[in-house]
Coordinates of C-alpha atoms in Angstrom, one line a residue:
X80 CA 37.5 -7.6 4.0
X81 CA 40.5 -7.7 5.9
X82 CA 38.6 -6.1 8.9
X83 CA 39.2 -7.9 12.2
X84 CA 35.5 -8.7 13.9
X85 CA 36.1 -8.7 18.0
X86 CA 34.5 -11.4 18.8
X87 CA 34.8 -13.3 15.5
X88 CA 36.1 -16.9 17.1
X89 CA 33.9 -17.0 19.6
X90 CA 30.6 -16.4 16.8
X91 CA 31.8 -19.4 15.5
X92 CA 31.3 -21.3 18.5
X93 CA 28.2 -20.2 20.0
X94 CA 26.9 -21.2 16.2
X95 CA 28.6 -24.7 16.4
X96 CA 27.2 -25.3 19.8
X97 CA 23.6 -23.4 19.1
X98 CA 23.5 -25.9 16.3
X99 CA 24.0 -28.9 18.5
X100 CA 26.0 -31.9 18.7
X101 CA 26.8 -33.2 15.4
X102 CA 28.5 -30.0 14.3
X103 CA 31.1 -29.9 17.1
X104 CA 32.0 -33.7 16.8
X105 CA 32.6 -32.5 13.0
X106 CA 35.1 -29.8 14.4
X107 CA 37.1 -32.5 16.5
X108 CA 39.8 -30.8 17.6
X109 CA 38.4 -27.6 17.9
X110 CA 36.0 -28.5 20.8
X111 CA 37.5 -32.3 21.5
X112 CA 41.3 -32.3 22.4
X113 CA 43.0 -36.0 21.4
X114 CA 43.9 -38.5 24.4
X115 CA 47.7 -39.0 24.4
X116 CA 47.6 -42.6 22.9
X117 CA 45.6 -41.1 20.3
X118 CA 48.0 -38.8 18.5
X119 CA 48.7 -40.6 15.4
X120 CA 45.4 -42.9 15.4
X121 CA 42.4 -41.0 13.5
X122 CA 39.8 -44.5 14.3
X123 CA 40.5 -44.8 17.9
X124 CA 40.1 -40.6 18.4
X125 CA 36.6 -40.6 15.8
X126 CA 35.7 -43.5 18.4
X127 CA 36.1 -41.6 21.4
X128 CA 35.0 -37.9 19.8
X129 CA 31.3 -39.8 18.8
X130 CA 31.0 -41.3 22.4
X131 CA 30.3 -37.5 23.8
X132 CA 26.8 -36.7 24.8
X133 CA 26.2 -33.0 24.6
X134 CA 24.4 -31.2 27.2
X135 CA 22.2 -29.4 25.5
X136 CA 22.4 -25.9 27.9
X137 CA 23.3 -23.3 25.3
X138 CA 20.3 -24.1 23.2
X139 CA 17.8 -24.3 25.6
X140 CA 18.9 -21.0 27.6
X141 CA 18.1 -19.2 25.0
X142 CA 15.0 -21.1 23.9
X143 CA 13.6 -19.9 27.7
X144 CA 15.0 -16.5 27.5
X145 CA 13.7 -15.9 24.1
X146 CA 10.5 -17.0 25.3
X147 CA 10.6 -15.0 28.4
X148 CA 10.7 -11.7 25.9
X149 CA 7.4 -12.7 23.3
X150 CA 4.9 -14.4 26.1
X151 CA 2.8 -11.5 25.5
X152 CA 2.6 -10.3 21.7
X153 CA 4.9 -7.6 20.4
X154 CA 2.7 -4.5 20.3
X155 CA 3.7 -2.6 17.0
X156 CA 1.7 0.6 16.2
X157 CA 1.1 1.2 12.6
X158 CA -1.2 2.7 10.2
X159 CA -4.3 0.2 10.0
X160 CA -4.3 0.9 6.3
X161 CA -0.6 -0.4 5.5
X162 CA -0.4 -3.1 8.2
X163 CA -1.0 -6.1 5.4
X164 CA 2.8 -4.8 4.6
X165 CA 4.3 -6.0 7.8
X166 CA 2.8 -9.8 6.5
X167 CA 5.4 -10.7 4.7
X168 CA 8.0 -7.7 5.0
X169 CA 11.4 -10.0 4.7
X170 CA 12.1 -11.0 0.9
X171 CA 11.6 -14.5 1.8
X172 CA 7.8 -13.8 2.7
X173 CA 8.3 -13.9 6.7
X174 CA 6.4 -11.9 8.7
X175 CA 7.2 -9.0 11.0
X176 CA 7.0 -11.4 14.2
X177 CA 9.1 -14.0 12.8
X178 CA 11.6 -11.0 12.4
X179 CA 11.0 -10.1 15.8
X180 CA 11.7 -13.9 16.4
X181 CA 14.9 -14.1 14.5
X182 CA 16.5 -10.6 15.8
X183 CA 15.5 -12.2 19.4
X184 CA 17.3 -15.7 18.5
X185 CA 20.1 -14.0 17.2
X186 CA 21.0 -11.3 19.6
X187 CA 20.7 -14.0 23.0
X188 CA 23.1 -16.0 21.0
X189 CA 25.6 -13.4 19.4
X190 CA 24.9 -10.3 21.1
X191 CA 24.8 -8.6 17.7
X192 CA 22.4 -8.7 14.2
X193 CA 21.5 -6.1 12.1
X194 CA 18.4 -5.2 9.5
X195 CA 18.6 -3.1 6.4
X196 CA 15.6 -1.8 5.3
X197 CA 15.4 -1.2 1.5
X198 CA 12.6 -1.2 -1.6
X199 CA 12.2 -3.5 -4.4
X200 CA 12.4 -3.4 -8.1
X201 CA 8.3 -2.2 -7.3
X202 CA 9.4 -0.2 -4.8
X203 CA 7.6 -1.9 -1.8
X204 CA 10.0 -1.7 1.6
X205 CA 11.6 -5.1 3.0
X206 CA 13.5 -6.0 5.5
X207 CA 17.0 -8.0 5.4
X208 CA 18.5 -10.1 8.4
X209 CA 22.2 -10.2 8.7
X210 CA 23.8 -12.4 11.9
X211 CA 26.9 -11.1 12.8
X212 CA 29.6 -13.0 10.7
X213 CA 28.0 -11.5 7.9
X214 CA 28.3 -7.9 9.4
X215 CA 32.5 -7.3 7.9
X216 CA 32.3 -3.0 8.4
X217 CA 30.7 -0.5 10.2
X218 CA 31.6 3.1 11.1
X219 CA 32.8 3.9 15.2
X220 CA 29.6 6.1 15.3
X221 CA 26.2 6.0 12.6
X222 CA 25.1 9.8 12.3
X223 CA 23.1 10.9 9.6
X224 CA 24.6 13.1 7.0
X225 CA 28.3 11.7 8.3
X226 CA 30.2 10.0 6.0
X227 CA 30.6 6.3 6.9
X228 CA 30.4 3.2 5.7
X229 CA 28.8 -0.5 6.1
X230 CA 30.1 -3.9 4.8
X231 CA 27.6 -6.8 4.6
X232 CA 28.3 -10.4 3.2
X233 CA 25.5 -11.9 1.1
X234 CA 24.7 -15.4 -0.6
X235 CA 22.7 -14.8 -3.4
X236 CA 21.6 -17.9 -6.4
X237 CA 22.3 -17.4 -10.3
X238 CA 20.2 -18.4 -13.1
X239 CA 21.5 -21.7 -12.4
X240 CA 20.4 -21.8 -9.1
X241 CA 24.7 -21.9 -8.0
X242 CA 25.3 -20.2 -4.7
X243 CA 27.1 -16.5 -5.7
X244 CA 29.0 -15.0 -2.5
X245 CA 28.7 -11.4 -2.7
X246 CA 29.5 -7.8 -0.7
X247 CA 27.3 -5.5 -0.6
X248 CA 28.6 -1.7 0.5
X249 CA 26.4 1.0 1.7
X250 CA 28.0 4.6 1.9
X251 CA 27.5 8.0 2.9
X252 CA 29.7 9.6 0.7
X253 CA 31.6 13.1 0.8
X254 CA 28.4 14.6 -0.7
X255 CA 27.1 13.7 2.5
X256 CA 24.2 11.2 0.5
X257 CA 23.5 7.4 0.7
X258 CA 24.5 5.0 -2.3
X259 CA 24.8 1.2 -2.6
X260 CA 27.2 -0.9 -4.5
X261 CA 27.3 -4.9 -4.7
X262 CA 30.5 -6.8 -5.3
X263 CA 31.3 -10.6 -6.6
X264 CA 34.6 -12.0 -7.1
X265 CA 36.5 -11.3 -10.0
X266 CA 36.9 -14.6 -12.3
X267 CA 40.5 -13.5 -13.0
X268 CA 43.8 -15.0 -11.1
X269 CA 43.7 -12.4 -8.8
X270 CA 41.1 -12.9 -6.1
X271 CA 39.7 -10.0 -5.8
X272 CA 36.2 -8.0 -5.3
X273 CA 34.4 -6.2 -8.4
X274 CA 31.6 -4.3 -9.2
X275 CA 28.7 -6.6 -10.5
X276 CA 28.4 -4.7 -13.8
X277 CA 25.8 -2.0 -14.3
X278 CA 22.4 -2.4 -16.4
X279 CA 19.4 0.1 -17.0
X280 CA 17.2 -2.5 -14.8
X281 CA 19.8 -3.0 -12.2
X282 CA 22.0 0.2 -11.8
X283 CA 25.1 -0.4 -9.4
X284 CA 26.1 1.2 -7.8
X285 CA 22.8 2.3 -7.0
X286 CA 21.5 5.6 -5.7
X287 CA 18.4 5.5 -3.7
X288 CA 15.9 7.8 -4.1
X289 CA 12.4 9.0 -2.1
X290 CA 10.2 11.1 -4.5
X291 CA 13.1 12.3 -6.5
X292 CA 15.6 13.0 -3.9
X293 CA 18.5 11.4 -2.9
X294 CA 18.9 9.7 0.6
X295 CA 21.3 11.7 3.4
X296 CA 21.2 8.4 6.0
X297 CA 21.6 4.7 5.7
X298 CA 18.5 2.9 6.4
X299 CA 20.4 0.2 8.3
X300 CA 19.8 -0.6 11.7
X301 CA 22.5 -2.0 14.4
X302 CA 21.3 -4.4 17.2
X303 CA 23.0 -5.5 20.4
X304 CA 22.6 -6.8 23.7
X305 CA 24.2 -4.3 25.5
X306 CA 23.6 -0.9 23.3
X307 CA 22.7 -0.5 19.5
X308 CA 25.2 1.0 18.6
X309 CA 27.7 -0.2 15.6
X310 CA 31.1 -1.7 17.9
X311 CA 29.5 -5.8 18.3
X312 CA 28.3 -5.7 21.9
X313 CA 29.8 -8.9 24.0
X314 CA 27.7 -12.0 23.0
X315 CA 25.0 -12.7 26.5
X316 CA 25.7 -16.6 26.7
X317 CA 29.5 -16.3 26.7
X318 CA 30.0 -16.8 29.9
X319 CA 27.6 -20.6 29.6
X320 CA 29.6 -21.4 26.4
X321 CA 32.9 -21.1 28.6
X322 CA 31.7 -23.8 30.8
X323 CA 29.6 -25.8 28.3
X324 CA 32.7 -26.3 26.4
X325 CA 34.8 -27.5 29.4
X326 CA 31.3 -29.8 30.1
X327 CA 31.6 -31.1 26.4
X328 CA 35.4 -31.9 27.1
X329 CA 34.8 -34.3 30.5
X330 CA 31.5 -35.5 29.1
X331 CA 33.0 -37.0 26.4
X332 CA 36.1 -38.7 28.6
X333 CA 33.1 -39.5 30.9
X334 CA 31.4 -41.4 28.3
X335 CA 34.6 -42.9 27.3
X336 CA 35.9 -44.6 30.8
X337 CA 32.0 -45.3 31.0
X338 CA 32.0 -47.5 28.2
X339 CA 35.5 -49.3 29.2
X340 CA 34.6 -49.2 32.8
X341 CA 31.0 -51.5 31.8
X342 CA 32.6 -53.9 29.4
X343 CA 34.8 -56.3 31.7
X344 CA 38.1 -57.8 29.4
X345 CA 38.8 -61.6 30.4
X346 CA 42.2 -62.7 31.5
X347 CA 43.9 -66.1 31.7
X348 CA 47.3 -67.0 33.3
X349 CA 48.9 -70.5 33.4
X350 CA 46.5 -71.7 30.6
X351 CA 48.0 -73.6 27.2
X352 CA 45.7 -71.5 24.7
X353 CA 47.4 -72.0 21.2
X354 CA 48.3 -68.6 19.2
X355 CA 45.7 -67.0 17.5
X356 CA 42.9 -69.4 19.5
X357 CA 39.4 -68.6 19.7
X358 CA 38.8 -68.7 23.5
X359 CA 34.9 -69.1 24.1
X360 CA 33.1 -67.3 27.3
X361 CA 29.5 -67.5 29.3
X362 CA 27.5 -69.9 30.7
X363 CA 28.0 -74.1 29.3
X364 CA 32.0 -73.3 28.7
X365 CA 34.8 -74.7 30.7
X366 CA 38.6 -73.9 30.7
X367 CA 40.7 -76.1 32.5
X368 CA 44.7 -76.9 33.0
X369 CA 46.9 -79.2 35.4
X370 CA 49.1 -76.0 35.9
X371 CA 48.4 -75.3 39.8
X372 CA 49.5 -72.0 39.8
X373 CA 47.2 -71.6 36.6
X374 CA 44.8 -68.0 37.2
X375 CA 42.0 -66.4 35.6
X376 CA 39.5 -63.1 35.6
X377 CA 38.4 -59.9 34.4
X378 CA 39.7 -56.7 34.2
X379 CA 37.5 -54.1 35.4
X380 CA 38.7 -50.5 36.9
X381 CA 37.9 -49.2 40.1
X382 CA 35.4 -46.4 39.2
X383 CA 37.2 -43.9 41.5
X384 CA 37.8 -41.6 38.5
X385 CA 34.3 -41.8 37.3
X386 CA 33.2 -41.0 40.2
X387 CA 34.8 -37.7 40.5
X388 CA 34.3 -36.5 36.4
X389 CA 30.4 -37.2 37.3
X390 CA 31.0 -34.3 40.7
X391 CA 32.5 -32.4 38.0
X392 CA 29.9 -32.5 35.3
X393 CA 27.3 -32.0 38.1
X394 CA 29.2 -28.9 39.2
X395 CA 29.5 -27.4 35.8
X396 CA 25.6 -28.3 35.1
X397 CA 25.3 -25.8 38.2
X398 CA 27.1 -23.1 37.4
X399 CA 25.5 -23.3 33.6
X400 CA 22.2 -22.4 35.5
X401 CA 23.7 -20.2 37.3
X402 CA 25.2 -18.0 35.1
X403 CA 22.2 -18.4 32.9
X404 CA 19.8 -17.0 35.6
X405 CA 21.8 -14.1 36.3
X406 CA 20.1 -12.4 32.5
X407 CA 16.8 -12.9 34.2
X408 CA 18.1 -10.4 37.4
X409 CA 16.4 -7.7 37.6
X410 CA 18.1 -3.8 38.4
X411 CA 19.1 -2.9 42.0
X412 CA 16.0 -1.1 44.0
X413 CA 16.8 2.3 45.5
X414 CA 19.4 4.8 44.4
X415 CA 23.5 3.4 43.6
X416 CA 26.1 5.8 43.6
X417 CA 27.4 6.4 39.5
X418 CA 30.9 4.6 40.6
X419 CA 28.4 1.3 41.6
X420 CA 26.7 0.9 38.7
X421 CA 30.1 2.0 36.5
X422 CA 31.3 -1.2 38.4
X423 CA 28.5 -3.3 37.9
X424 CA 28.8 -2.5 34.1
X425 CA 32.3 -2.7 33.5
X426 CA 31.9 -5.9 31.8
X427 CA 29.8 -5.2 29.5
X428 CA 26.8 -7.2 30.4
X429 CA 23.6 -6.8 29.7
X430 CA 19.9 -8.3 31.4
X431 CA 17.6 -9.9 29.7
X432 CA 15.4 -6.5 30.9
X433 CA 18.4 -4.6 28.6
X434 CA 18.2 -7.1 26.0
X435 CA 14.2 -6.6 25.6
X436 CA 14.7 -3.0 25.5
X437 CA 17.4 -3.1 22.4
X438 CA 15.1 -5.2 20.6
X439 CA 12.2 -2.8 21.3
X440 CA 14.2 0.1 20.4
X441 CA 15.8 -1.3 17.3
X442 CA 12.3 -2.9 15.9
X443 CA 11.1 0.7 16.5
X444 CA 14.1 2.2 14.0
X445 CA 13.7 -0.7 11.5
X446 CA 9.3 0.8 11.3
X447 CA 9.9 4.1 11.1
X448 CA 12.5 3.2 8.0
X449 CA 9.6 0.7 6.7
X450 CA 7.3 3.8 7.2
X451 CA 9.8 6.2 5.7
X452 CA 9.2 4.1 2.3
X453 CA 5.5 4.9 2.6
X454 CA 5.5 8.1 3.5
X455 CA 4.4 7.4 6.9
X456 CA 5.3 9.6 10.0
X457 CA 7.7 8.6 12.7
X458 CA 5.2 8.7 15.7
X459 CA 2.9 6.8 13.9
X460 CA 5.5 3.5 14.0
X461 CA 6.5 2.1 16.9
X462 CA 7.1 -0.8 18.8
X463 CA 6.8 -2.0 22.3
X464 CA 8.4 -5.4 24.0
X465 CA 7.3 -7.2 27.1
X466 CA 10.0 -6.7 29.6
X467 CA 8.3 -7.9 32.7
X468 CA 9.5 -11.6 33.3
X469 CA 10.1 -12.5 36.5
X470 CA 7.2 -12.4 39.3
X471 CA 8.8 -10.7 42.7
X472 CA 7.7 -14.2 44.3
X473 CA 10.4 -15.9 42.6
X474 CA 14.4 -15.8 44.5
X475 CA 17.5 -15.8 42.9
X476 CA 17.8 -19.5 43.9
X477 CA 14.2 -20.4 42.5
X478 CA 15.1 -19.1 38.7
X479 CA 18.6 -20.6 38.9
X480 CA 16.9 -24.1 39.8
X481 CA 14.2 -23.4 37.2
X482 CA 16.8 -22.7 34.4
X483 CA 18.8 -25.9 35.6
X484 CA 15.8 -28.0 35.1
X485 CA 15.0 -26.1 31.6
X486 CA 18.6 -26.9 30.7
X487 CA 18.4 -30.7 31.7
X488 CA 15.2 -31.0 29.9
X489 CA 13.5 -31.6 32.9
X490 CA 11.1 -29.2 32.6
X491 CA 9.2 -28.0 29.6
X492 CA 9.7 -24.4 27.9
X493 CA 6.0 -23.7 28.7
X494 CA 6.2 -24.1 32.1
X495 CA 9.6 -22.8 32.7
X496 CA 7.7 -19.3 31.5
X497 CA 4.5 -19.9 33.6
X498 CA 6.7 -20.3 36.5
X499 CA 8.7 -17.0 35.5
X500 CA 4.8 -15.4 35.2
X501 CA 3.6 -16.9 38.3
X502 CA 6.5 -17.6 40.8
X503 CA 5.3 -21.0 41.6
X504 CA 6.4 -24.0 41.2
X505 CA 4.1 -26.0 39.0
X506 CA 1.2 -25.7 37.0
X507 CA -2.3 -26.2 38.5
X508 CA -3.7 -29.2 37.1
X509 CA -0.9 -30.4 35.1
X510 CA 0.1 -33.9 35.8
X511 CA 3.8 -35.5 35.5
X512 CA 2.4 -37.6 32.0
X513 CA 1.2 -33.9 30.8
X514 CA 4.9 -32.2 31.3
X515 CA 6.4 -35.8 29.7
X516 CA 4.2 -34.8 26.7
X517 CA 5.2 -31.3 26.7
X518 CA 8.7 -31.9 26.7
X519 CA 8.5 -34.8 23.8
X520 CA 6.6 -31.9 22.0
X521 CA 9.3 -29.3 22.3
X522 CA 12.0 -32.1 21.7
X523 CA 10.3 -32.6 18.3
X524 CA 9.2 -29.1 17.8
X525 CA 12.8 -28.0 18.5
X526 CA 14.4 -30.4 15.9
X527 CA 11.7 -29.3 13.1
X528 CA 11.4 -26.0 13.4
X529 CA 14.5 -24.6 14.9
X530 CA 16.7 -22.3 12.1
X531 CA 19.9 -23.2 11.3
X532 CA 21.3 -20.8 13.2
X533 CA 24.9 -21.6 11.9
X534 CA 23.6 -20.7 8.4
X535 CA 22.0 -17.6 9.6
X536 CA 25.6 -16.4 10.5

């Protein structure tokens, strides 16, 4: 597909940096601009590239946020009977909540997902994640019965167990009904997309069907952070990926002069060392010459210029938490005027409070397609997200400190969200060697469990 995503570059960087530091010292240049004297020297610019540290900000926001949302369980009304469904709803047996999860990891991050919702070969509904890379077409505006059409990319495995990339295109067409058609790449010279050839067991395309009738809608729900609608919605942490990548940049020249700054080089003047001479140094060793003028000493700088990259990484560690608390704000009391909040939302941001309410409304659509599969009515699926998160105790100030501390590993995730529950500062009763064990216990928990979230896009 040759369609242009909006906000396609900067997907690919929120997944480099969501995925931590190892994948942006593998895109060098990208992320880690060469020193002058380092143009044409690959070993001296890996050597400086793997002395960078990364400040693990982007990550951890929306580990906090995230948690914010689920602290209290997702509430999802269904029939009692055909809730053992929702168990392992995705194809790859996750349950409904780690589909919650997911949509919640992936809209913080990208500001866009979406989930089809289709039957199986047995005709039981599922679920299917796409992240946004993997979202190529969608029409300006989804209305049922209007013809449109959705682009997804897939990775599927062959009887060899090969990796197959594939499109699959779901339509409205000018009958004003719902088919789907998969594509693979031709194995021609010509690179080109083809129908994966049709069979009695796997028709394609194929035209879905509910007791005998043929579809008028596509069961495919959009998600983002401002709105649900189809146009990508501008990705929440953009603003923090902005300055974590300028923090990346001067920690790793930081980290650099650090190392060069520490390691003292010896000098000699006056002294008859032979070419090529080893000349031995510490304690027991003794240079000497008759040559009065004869000098020697180390080389060491200043640390002027350390000193002022260290008020710069501490002044973009601050505006990280800044602009990361600003999702937790909450709307303006009282009444506005219709040009204030037009001004207020003119750049398309969106709250966390927003946020929790897209996820709420889109988890909502995705049941009621899961229930349209069973036969189930509308009013009988729904779903309901906490959206309380901060207590009124708490100041602007207190949540932007909170999120610094989150950010700097400082503080644990668990009591980051107690705090946002209770407005306080600590917990009662926990001791400094209990929050120690609670952040080596996310550290490790993190680095397990966490997705691969530049796989899920």
């Amino acid at each position: 597909s040759n369609y242009e995503m909006k906000y396609q570059e900067d997907y690919i960087d929120l997944a480099d940096f969501l995925a931590r530091e190892r994948k942006v010292k593998e895109k060098a240049e990208r992320y880690t601009p060469r020193l002058e004297g380092q143009k044409n020297n690959s070993v001296a610019y890996d050597t400086y590239k793997n002395m960078g540290i990364l400040f693990n900000a982007l990550s951890r926001t929306r580990q906090g946020l995230k948690g914010a949302i689920i602290r209290k369980p997702v509430e999802v009304q269904f029939p009692e009977s055909q809730k053992t469904i929702l168990e392992d709803i995705m194809l790859n047996g996750a349950s409904f909540d780690d589909l919650t999860r997911e949509i919640c990891d992936l809209i913080l991050g990208y500001g866009r997902n979406g989930v089809l919702v289709d039957i199986d070969s047995e005709e039981k509904p599922y679920a299917a994640l796409y992240g946004p890379l993997s979202i190529l077409k969608w029409p300006e505006i989804k209305r049922e019965g209007s013809q449109q059409e959705i682009l997804l990319k897939e990775v599927v495995k062959d009887k060899e167990e090969k990796e197959i990339e594939q499109r699959r295109k779901l339509e409205i067409d000018k009958t004003g009904k719902y088919l789907v058609t998969v594509y693979q790449k031709g194995k021609g010279a010509i690179d080109e997309w083809l129908p994966v050839p049709s069979t009695p067991e796997a028709p394609n395309p194929r035209l879905p069907k509910y007791k005998g009738k043929r579809l008028d809608f596509i069961p495919f729900v959009f998600f983002g952070s401002s709105s649900n609608v189809p146009e990508p919605s501008r990705p929440p942490l953009l603003d923090l990926l902005s300055i974590l990548k300028g923090h990346w940049r001067l920690t790793v020249a930081y980290q650099y002069g650090l190392h060069f700054a520490g390691l003292p080089t010896a000098w000699f003047t006056g002294f008859n060392f032979e070419d090529n001479q080893t000349i031995p140094l510490g304690p027991g060793v003794v240079h000497h010459t008759s040559e009065p003028t004869a000098k020697c000493g180390f080389l060491q700088t200043g640390g002027q210029g350390l000193a002022d990259m260290e008020k710069g990484l501490d002044r973009l560690e601050r505006q990280m938490s800044t602009v990361g608390a600003r999702l937790l704000e909450g709307q303006r009391p009282g009444v506005e005027a219709a040009e204030t909040v037009k001004l207020r939302s003119s750049g398309d941001s969106a709250t966390l409070s927003d946020i929790a309410g897209n996820v709420e409304g889109g988890l909502t659509d995705v049941l009621q397609y899961i229930g349209f599969w069973l036969g189930i009515p509308e009013k009988d699926c729904m779903v309901s997200v906490n959206k309380d998160f901060v207590s009124t105790r708490l100041s602007a100030q207190d949540i932007t400190s909170l999120l610094g501390a989150v950010q700097a590993g400082k503080i644990s995730d668990d009591t980051f969200i107690w705090n946002l529950q209770q407005g306080e500062v600590m917990q009662d009763g926990r001791t400094i060697e209990d929050e120690k064990e609670a952040i080596a216990e996310d550290k490790i928990k993190n680095s397990r469990n966490a997705p691969n979230l530049a796989g899920l896009v």
